[in-house]
GROMACS .gro file of C-alpha atoms in nm:
model
  366
    1UNK     CA    1   0.548   2.418  -0.463
    2UNK     CA    2   0.924   2.444  -0.422
    3UNK     CA    3   1.096   2.125  -0.319
    4UNK     CA    4   1.448   2.069  -0.195
    5UNK     CA    5   1.618   1.775  -0.035
    6UNK     CA    6   1.970   1.709   0.075
    7UNK     CA    7   2.115   1.360   0.073
    8UNK     CA    8   2.453   1.209   0.144
    9UNK     CA    9   2.651   1.066  -0.147
   10UNK     CA   10   2.867   0.858   0.088
   11UNK     CA   11   3.199   0.985  -0.058
   12UNK     CA   12   3.231   1.330   0.096
   13UNK     CA   13   2.964   1.480  -0.129
   14UNK     CA   14   2.604   1.589  -0.081
   15UNK     CA   15   2.315   1.608  -0.326
   16UNK     CA   16   2.090   1.916  -0.338
   17UNK     CA   17   1.759   1.884  -0.524
   18UNK     CA   18   1.550   2.173  -0.660
   19UNK     CA   19   1.232   2.213  -0.859
   20UNK     CA   20   1.262   2.324  -1.223
   21UNK     CA   21   1.048   2.550  -1.437
   22UNK     CA   22   1.067   2.403  -1.787
   23UNK     CA   23   0.933   2.578  -2.097
   24UNK     CA   24   0.755   2.380  -2.368
   25UNK     CA   25   1.059   2.409  -2.595
   26UNK     CA   26   1.299   2.291  -2.324
   27UNK     CA   27   1.061   2.005  -2.236
   28UNK     CA   28   1.057   1.888  -2.596
   29UNK     CA   29   1.437   1.906  -2.612
   30UNK     CA   30   1.480   1.716  -2.284
   31UNK     CA   31   1.241   1.442  -2.393
   32UNK     CA   32   1.421   1.410  -2.728
   33UNK     CA   33   1.754   1.387  -2.544
   34UNK     CA   34   1.608   1.118  -2.320
   35UNK     CA   35   1.482   0.922  -2.624
   36UNK     CA   36   1.837   0.907  -2.759
   37UNK     CA   37   1.980   0.811  -2.419
   38UNK     CA   38   1.711   0.546  -2.366
   39UNK     CA   39   1.791   0.392  -2.703
   40UNK     CA   40   2.160   0.391  -2.614
   41UNK     CA   41   2.092   0.226  -2.277
   42UNK     CA   42   1.887  -0.048  -2.442
   43UNK     CA   43   2.165  -0.097  -2.698
   44UNK     CA   44   2.411  -0.140  -2.410
   45UNK     CA   45   2.178  -0.402  -2.258
   46UNK     CA   46   2.172  -0.589  -2.588
   47UNK     CA   47   2.553  -0.573  -2.617
   48UNK     CA   48   2.586  -0.694  -2.258
   49UNK     CA   49   2.365  -0.996  -2.324
   50UNK     CA   50   2.558  -1.077  -2.641
   51UNK     CA   51   2.891  -1.045  -2.455
   52UNK     CA   52   2.768  -1.285  -2.187
   53UNK     CA   53   2.647  -1.530  -2.448
   54UNK     CA   54   2.973  -1.516  -2.649
   55UNK     CA   55   3.194  -1.498  -2.337
   56UNK     CA   56   3.332  -1.158  -2.437
   57UNK     CA   57   3.416  -0.849  -2.235
   58UNK     CA   58   3.175  -0.556  -2.224
   59UNK     CA   59   3.361  -0.283  -2.036
   60UNK     CA   60   3.345   0.098  -2.068
   61UNK     CA   61   3.607   0.101  -2.347
   62UNK     CA   62   3.402  -0.127  -2.574
   63UNK     CA   63   3.082   0.062  -2.500
   64UNK     CA   64   3.255   0.394  -2.576
   65UNK     CA   65   3.366   0.250  -2.910
   66UNK     CA   66   3.007   0.141  -2.975
   67UNK     CA   67   2.886   0.495  -2.901
   68UNK     CA   68   3.142   0.648  -3.139
   69UNK     CA   69   3.035   0.413  -3.418
   70UNK     CA   70   2.665   0.476  -3.352
   71UNK     CA   71   2.706   0.856  -3.357
   72UNK     CA   72   2.902   0.830  -3.681
   73UNK     CA   73   2.637   0.616  -3.846
   74UNK     CA   74   2.320   0.787  -3.719
   75UNK     CA   75   2.253   1.159  -3.762
   76UNK     CA   76   1.957   1.127  -3.521
   77UNK     CA   77   2.197   1.032  -3.243
   78UNK     CA   78   2.443   1.309  -3.338
   79UNK     CA   79   2.171   1.569  -3.297
   80UNK     CA   80   2.193   1.515  -2.922
   81UNK     CA   81   2.479   1.620  -2.697
   82UNK     CA   82   2.753   1.363  -2.636
   83UNK     CA   83   2.777   1.464  -2.265
   84UNK     CA   84   2.471   1.276  -2.129
   85UNK     CA   85   2.534   0.987  -2.368
   86UNK     CA   86   2.892   0.937  -2.246
   87UNK     CA   87   2.776   0.965  -1.884
   88UNK     CA   88   2.509   0.704  -1.954
   89UNK     CA   89   2.780   0.468  -2.082
   90UNK     CA   90   2.973   0.514  -1.756
   91UNK     CA   91   2.659   0.464  -1.546
   92UNK     CA   92   2.570   0.146  -1.736
   93UNK     CA   93   2.923   0.005  -1.700
   94UNK     CA   94   2.925   0.083  -1.328
   95UNK     CA   95   2.585  -0.082  -1.278
   96UNK     CA   96   2.690  -0.391  -1.473
   97UNK     CA   97   3.021  -0.420  -1.288
   98UNK     CA   98   2.841  -0.404  -0.952
   99UNK     CA   99   2.602  -0.682  -1.057
  100UNK     CA  100   2.888  -0.904  -1.175
  101UNK     CA  101   3.081  -0.840  -0.854
  102UNK     CA  102   2.781  -0.951  -0.646
  103UNK     CA  103   2.744  -1.265  -0.858
  104UNK     CA  104   3.112  -1.347  -0.818
  105UNK     CA  105   3.088  -1.294  -0.441
  106UNK     CA  106   2.792  -1.539  -0.436
  107UNK     CA  107   2.570  -1.300  -0.245
  108UNK     CA  108   2.211  -1.414  -0.178
  109UNK     CA  109   1.971  -1.313  -0.455
  110UNK     CA  110   1.791  -1.063  -0.231
  111UNK     CA  111   2.119  -0.877  -0.170
  112UNK     CA  112   2.247  -0.870  -0.527
  113UNK     CA  113   2.234  -0.570  -0.754
  114UNK     CA  114   2.046  -0.681  -1.062
  115UNK     CA  115   2.189  -0.659  -1.412
  116UNK     CA  116   2.084  -0.345  -1.604
  117UNK     CA  117   1.744  -0.392  -1.765
  118UNK     CA  118   1.585  -0.247  -2.078
  119UNK     CA  119   1.411   0.089  -2.034
  120UNK     CA  120   1.059   0.112  -2.176
  121UNK     CA  121   0.921   0.425  -2.338
  122UNK     CA  122   0.601   0.454  -2.136
  123UNK     CA  123   0.732   0.322  -1.804
  124UNK     CA  124   1.070   0.484  -1.741
  125UNK     CA  125   1.072   0.858  -1.671
  126UNK     CA  126   1.342   1.081  -1.828
  127UNK     CA  127   1.666   1.107  -1.633
  128UNK     CA  128   1.978   1.279  -1.773
  129UNK     CA  129   2.319   1.310  -1.605
  130UNK     CA  130   2.579   1.572  -1.690
  131UNK     CA  131   2.935   1.611  -1.564
  132UNK     CA  132   3.098   1.950  -1.507
  133UNK     CA  133   3.177   2.013  -1.872
  134UNK     CA  134   2.817   1.941  -1.974
  135UNK     CA  135   2.641   2.224  -1.786
  136UNK     CA  136   2.680   2.572  -1.642
  137UNK     CA  137   2.486   2.805  -1.414
  138UNK     CA  138   2.423   3.158  -1.534
  139UNK     CA  139   2.181   3.421  -1.398
  140UNK     CA  140   1.991   3.162  -1.197
  141UNK     CA  141   1.935   2.934  -1.496
  142UNK     CA  142   2.078   2.591  -1.569
  143UNK     CA  143   2.228   2.565  -1.917
  144UNK     CA  144   2.280   2.209  -2.041
  145UNK     CA  145   2.494   2.087  -2.329
  146UNK     CA  146   2.293   2.095  -2.649
  147UNK     CA  147   2.151   2.443  -2.594
  148UNK     CA  148   1.886   2.346  -2.336
  149UNK     CA  149   1.816   2.610  -2.067
  150UNK     CA  150   1.581   2.567  -1.769
  151UNK     CA  151   1.497   2.786  -1.469
  152UNK     CA  152   1.590   2.657  -1.123
  153UNK     CA  153   1.366   2.743  -0.826
  154UNK     CA  154   1.644   2.842  -0.586
  155UNK     CA  155   1.491   2.769  -0.246
  156UNK     CA  156   1.843   2.751  -0.099
  157UNK     CA  157   2.191   2.849  -0.217
  158UNK     CA  158   2.445   2.586  -0.311
  159UNK     CA  159   2.735   2.585  -0.060
  160UNK     CA  160   2.994   2.515  -0.334
  161UNK     CA  161   3.006   2.486  -0.714
  162UNK     CA  162   2.852   2.152  -0.824
  163UNK     CA  163   3.058   1.879  -0.987
  164UNK     CA  164   2.768   1.711  -1.166
  165UNK     CA  165   2.395   1.748  -1.216
  166UNK     CA  166   2.098   1.522  -1.283
  167UNK     CA  167   1.781   1.643  -1.453
  168UNK     CA  168   1.478   1.418  -1.422
  169UNK     CA  169   1.098   1.403  -1.429
  170UNK     CA  170   0.899   1.237  -1.151
  171UNK     CA  171   0.582   1.029  -1.178
  172UNK     CA  172   0.359   1.338  -1.157
  173UNK     CA  173   0.524   1.511  -1.454
  174UNK     CA  174   0.721   1.766  -1.248
  175UNK     CA  175   1.083   1.832  -1.340
  176UNK     CA  176   1.369   1.847  -1.088
  177UNK     CA  177   1.743   1.898  -1.088
  178UNK     CA  178   1.987   1.742  -0.845
  179UNK     CA  179   2.335   1.892  -0.793
  180UNK     CA  180   2.628   1.702  -0.640
  181UNK     CA  181   2.854   1.929  -0.434
  182UNK     CA  182   3.138   1.867  -0.184
  183UNK     CA  183   2.999   1.821   0.167
  184UNK     CA  184   3.053   2.124   0.390
  185UNK     CA  185   3.081   2.101   0.769
  186UNK     CA  186   2.903   2.387   0.945
  187UNK     CA  187   3.006   2.350   1.307
  188UNK     CA  188   2.744   2.466   1.558
  189UNK     CA  189   2.827   2.601   1.906
  190UNK     CA  190   2.833   2.340   2.181
  191UNK     CA  191   2.527   2.329   2.405
  192UNK     CA  192   2.629   2.065   2.656
  193UNK     CA  193   2.293   1.894   2.608
  194UNK     CA  194   2.220   1.535   2.501
  195UNK     CA  195   1.896   1.376   2.387
  196UNK     CA  196   1.748   1.028   2.347
  197UNK     CA  197   1.503   0.958   2.064
  198UNK     CA  198   1.250   0.675   2.043
  199UNK     CA  199   1.043   0.615   1.728
  200UNK     CA  200   0.696   0.570   1.867
  201UNK     CA  201   0.339   0.478   1.788
  202UNK     CA  202   0.143   0.756   1.952
  203UNK     CA  203   0.394   1.013   1.821
  204UNK     CA  204   0.640   0.996   1.533
  205UNK     CA  205   0.930   1.054   1.773
  206UNK     CA  206   0.937   1.079   2.151
  207UNK     CA  207   1.244   1.234   2.310
  208UNK     CA  208   1.382   1.300   2.656
  209UNK     CA  209   1.296   1.666   2.597
  210UNK     CA  210   0.925   1.752   2.584
  211UNK     CA  211   0.977   2.047   2.348
  212UNK     CA  212   1.155   1.825   2.093
  213UNK     CA  213   0.885   1.558   2.061
  214UNK     CA  214   0.758   1.511   1.705
  215UNK     CA  215   0.381   1.447   1.692
  216UNK     CA  216   0.216   1.290   1.391
  217UNK     CA  217   0.159   1.584   1.150
  218UNK     CA  218  -0.162   1.426   1.012
  219UNK     CA  219  -0.083   1.531   0.654
  220UNK     CA  220  -0.216   1.201   0.522
  221UNK     CA  221  -0.532   1.227   0.729
  222UNK     CA  222  -0.594   1.582   0.608
  223UNK     CA  223  -0.562   1.472   0.245
  224UNK     CA  224  -0.767   1.151   0.286
  225UNK     CA  225  -1.100   1.304   0.177
  226UNK     CA  226  -0.961   1.448  -0.147
  227UNK     CA  227  -0.769   1.127  -0.216
  228UNK     CA  228  -1.084   0.919  -0.170
  229UNK     CA  229  -1.261   1.151  -0.418
  230UNK     CA  230  -0.998   1.087  -0.688
  231UNK     CA  231  -0.995   0.716  -0.617
  232UNK     CA  232  -1.374   0.699  -0.662
  233UNK     CA  233  -1.335   0.881  -0.994
  234UNK     CA  234  -1.074   0.625  -1.101
  235UNK     CA  235  -1.296   0.337  -0.992
  236UNK     CA  236  -1.594   0.465  -1.195
  237UNK     CA  237  -1.379   0.525  -1.503
  238UNK     CA  238  -1.156   0.220  -1.481
  239UNK     CA  239  -1.119   0.074  -1.833
  240UNK     CA  240  -1.200  -0.290  -1.909
  241UNK     CA  241  -0.906  -0.525  -1.929
  242UNK     CA  242  -0.722  -0.481  -2.258
  243UNK     CA  243  -0.881  -0.139  -2.327
  244UNK     CA  244  -0.699   0.195  -2.320
  245UNK     CA  245  -0.773   0.425  -2.026
  246UNK     CA  246  -0.997   0.724  -2.090
  247UNK     CA  247  -0.884   1.084  -2.051
  248UNK     CA  248  -1.098   1.117  -1.738
  249UNK     CA  249  -0.932   0.814  -1.578
  250UNK     CA  250  -0.582   0.943  -1.657
  251UNK     CA  251  -0.672   1.286  -1.517
  252UNK     CA  252  -0.799   1.138  -1.190
  253UNK     CA  253  -0.493   0.914  -1.171
  254UNK     CA  254  -0.262   1.215  -1.215
  255UNK     CA  255  -0.446   1.413  -0.946
  256UNK     CA  256  -0.417   1.124  -0.700
  257UNK     CA  257  -0.045   1.090  -0.774
  258UNK     CA  258   0.010   1.464  -0.719
  259UNK     CA  259  -0.171   1.448  -0.387
  260UNK     CA  260   0.044   1.154  -0.274
  261UNK     CA  261   0.354   1.351  -0.377
  262UNK     CA  262   0.237   1.659  -0.187
  263UNK     CA  263   0.183   1.461   0.133
  264UNK     CA  264   0.529   1.303   0.096
  265UNK     CA  265   0.688   1.647   0.057
  266UNK     CA  266   0.499   1.783   0.360
  267UNK     CA  267   0.616   1.491   0.573
  268UNK     CA  268   0.974   1.532   0.455
  269UNK     CA  269   0.969   1.906   0.523
  270UNK     CA  270   0.832   1.859   0.877
  271UNK     CA  271   1.087   1.584   0.947
  272UNK     CA  272   1.385   1.787   0.830
  273UNK     CA  273   1.281   2.096   1.026
  274UNK     CA  274   1.244   1.883   1.338
  275UNK     CA  275   1.581   1.714   1.277
  276UNK     CA  276   1.749   2.052   1.230
  277UNK     CA  277   1.610   2.174   1.562
  278UNK     CA  278   1.723   1.858   1.745
  279UNK     CA  279   2.075   1.878   1.599
  280UNK     CA  280   2.104   2.251   1.671
  281UNK     CA  281   2.007   2.215   2.038
  282UNK     CA  282   2.209   1.903   2.134
  283UNK     CA  283   2.571   1.791   2.113
  284UNK     CA  284   2.502   1.416   2.117
  285UNK     CA  285   2.202   1.211   2.008
  286UNK     CA  286   2.108   0.855   2.106
  287UNK     CA  287   1.877   0.719   1.834
  288UNK     CA  288   1.695   0.388   1.815
  289UNK     CA  289   1.862   0.194   1.535
  290UNK     CA  290   1.534   0.098   1.374
  291UNK     CA  291   1.423   0.379   1.145
  292UNK     CA  292   1.673   0.664   1.188
  293UNK     CA  293   1.630   0.814   0.841
  294UNK     CA  294   1.590   1.172   0.964
  295UNK     CA  295   1.918   1.177   1.156
  296UNK     CA  296   2.148   0.878   1.135
  297UNK     CA  297   2.120   0.809   0.759
  298UNK     CA  298   2.137   1.172   0.652
  299UNK     CA  299   2.417   1.427   0.664
  300UNK     CA  300   2.219   1.645   0.908
  301UNK     CA  301   2.412   1.551   1.224
  302UNK     CA  302   2.751   1.494   1.060
  303UNK     CA  303   2.754   1.823   0.868
  304UNK     CA  304   2.708   2.010   1.195
  305UNK     CA  305   2.970   1.816   1.388
  306UNK     CA  306   2.723   1.635   1.614
  307UNK     CA  307   2.764   1.279   1.743
  308UNK     CA  308   2.495   1.018   1.672
  309UNK     CA  309   2.484   0.697   1.879
  310UNK     CA  310   2.279   0.417   1.720
  311UNK     CA  311   2.123   0.206   1.995
  312UNK     CA  312   1.994  -0.148   1.944
  313UNK     CA  313   1.615  -0.136   1.999
  314UNK     CA  314   1.582  -0.475   2.171
  315UNK     CA  315   1.398  -0.459   2.508
  316UNK     CA  316   1.394  -0.078   2.519
  317UNK     CA  317   1.027  -0.090   2.620
  318UNK     CA  318   1.096  -0.348   2.892
  319UNK     CA  319   1.397  -0.189   3.064
  320UNK     CA  320   1.373   0.075   3.336
  321UNK     CA  321   1.578   0.387   3.263
  322UNK     CA  322   1.602   0.459   3.636
  323UNK     CA  323   1.736   0.130   3.779
  324UNK     CA  324   1.795  -0.088   3.470
  325UNK     CA  325   1.556  -0.366   3.576
  326UNK     CA  326   1.372  -0.556   3.302
  327UNK     CA  327   1.006  -0.658   3.314
  328UNK     CA  328   0.924  -1.027   3.275
  329UNK     CA  329   0.681  -0.974   2.989
  330UNK     CA  330   0.672  -0.736   2.695
  331UNK     CA  331   0.421  -0.453   2.725
  332UNK     CA  332   0.129  -0.461   2.478
  333UNK     CA  333   0.100  -0.156   2.251
  334UNK     CA  334  -0.224  -0.053   2.423
  335UNK     CA  335  -0.037  -0.001   2.751
  336UNK     CA  336   0.117   0.346   2.727
  337UNK     CA  337   0.249   0.377   3.085
  338UNK     CA  338   0.564   0.205   3.210
  339UNK     CA  339   0.573   0.096   3.575
  340UNK     CA  340   0.895  -0.055   3.710
  341UNK     CA  341   0.832  -0.352   3.941
  342UNK     CA  342   1.176  -0.307   4.102
  343UNK     CA  343   1.202   0.063   4.191
  344UNK     CA  344   0.838   0.164   4.140
  345UNK     CA  345   0.906   0.452   3.899
  346UNK     CA  346   0.612   0.541   3.674
  347UNK     CA  347   0.654   0.727   3.342
  348UNK     CA  348   0.508   0.740   2.990
  349UNK     CA  349   0.620   0.433   2.800
  350UNK     CA  350   0.791   0.615   2.511
  351UNK     CA  351   0.961   0.865   2.745
  352UNK     CA  352   1.112   0.577   2.940
  353UNK     CA  353   1.235   0.419   2.614
  354UNK     CA  354   1.397   0.748   2.507
  355UNK     CA  355   1.582   0.764   2.841
  356UNK     CA  356   1.695   0.402   2.795
  357UNK     CA  357   1.855   0.514   2.466
  358UNK     CA  358   2.069   0.764   2.654
  359UNK     CA  359   2.171   0.514   2.918
  360UNK     CA  360   2.272   0.251   2.660
  361UNK     CA  361   2.469   0.512   2.467
  362UNK     CA  362   2.666   0.596   2.781
  363UNK     CA  363   2.522   0.948   2.802
  364UNK     CA  364   2.391   1.110   3.118
  365UNK     CA  365   2.011   1.164   3.101
  366UNK     CA  366   1.898   1.520   3.171
   0.00000   0.00000   0.00000
C-alpha cells in the first residue's frame, strides 16, 4: 500500500513522506550504514557523559573532530558515506543543546527535552538523514551517497526540489523516505462560506454543514476480528520469561503490527480527505481547540490561504448558539439533544456545539 503524509516543519518547510521499494542489496547497505551511524551516536553519548563529568564542552566542533579521528582510525567506518555521519553529529549536537537549554531554564521535568540516549541494536529502527549534497533524484529513484539506490512510490509529485531527505524503517519492517521542501501556498478561490467544527462522540467531527460531517469510519472495528486472531496466536505461543520467542510468535506479532499500521493509515487517509474537502469549501473555520490535528496543527488550511480560529472548548455543550444562554448543569454524554431553557430551541447536541464555535469565533452562522 502506498503511503504519503504531509507535515509542517514550522520554519516555512513541509515534509512529504513516501513508501520505498528496497532491494535486498539496498536493504543490506542501508542496515550497514545504520550500524555505523548507531555506533557513532553511541560514541557521541559517551563523549557527552565524559564532558559533563569533566566539565568540558561537547559542541559540534569537538564532535566533528572526533568523527574525523574515528574515520581515520577505522576502515569499517570509512566504508560508509560521511554525509549521514556528519548529519548525525549535527542532529546529536542540536538535541543535546536543546536538553541543556531546558535544564538551564529550569523547566519542569515533564516539559524538558531529555538528553540523547544510547541506541540499542534490536530496539531502535534504522533512520538516516541526508542533506542536499548527499542524495539526488533520477528517473524516479532516490540515489543516496555511498552508491545506495532505492525506488520511491510516487503517489504525489513534490512541489519543489527537496533540501534534505530522511530514509527510515518503521516497526513493521517497511521502508519510507521523507523529503523536506519549501512550503508552497496554493490559494483557493473564495467561497464566502464559514464552518464550525466540533469533535464529537457519536461522530468523529460534527459541523454546521451536514454534508461535511465526519462519521466514524469503523476501520478499527472492521479489523477487530483479524486482530483478535493474531492476538490469540501470540497468546498461545508466548514464550516463558527469559526464553527467546519462537518463529510462530514473531510471525503473529508482525502480522498484528501490520494490521495496526494499516488501520492507522486508513484513518489518516480518511481524515486528510475530509480536511481537504472542508478547507476547499470554506474560507474560515472555527475549530474546537481540543484535538485539531487534522486542520489547526497541519499545513492544510495555511497552505490554501484559509483562516483557522481555535475556540476554547469550555461550556460549548452548555451554551445555546441561538441566544447565548447557558444551562445550569452540564449535559451527560447519553443526552444527545440540546434544549435551551431560555429560548426553547431544540437541536442535536453536537450541531449546537459546532454553531457555538462559529459564534465565539465572531463568524456568522449559516
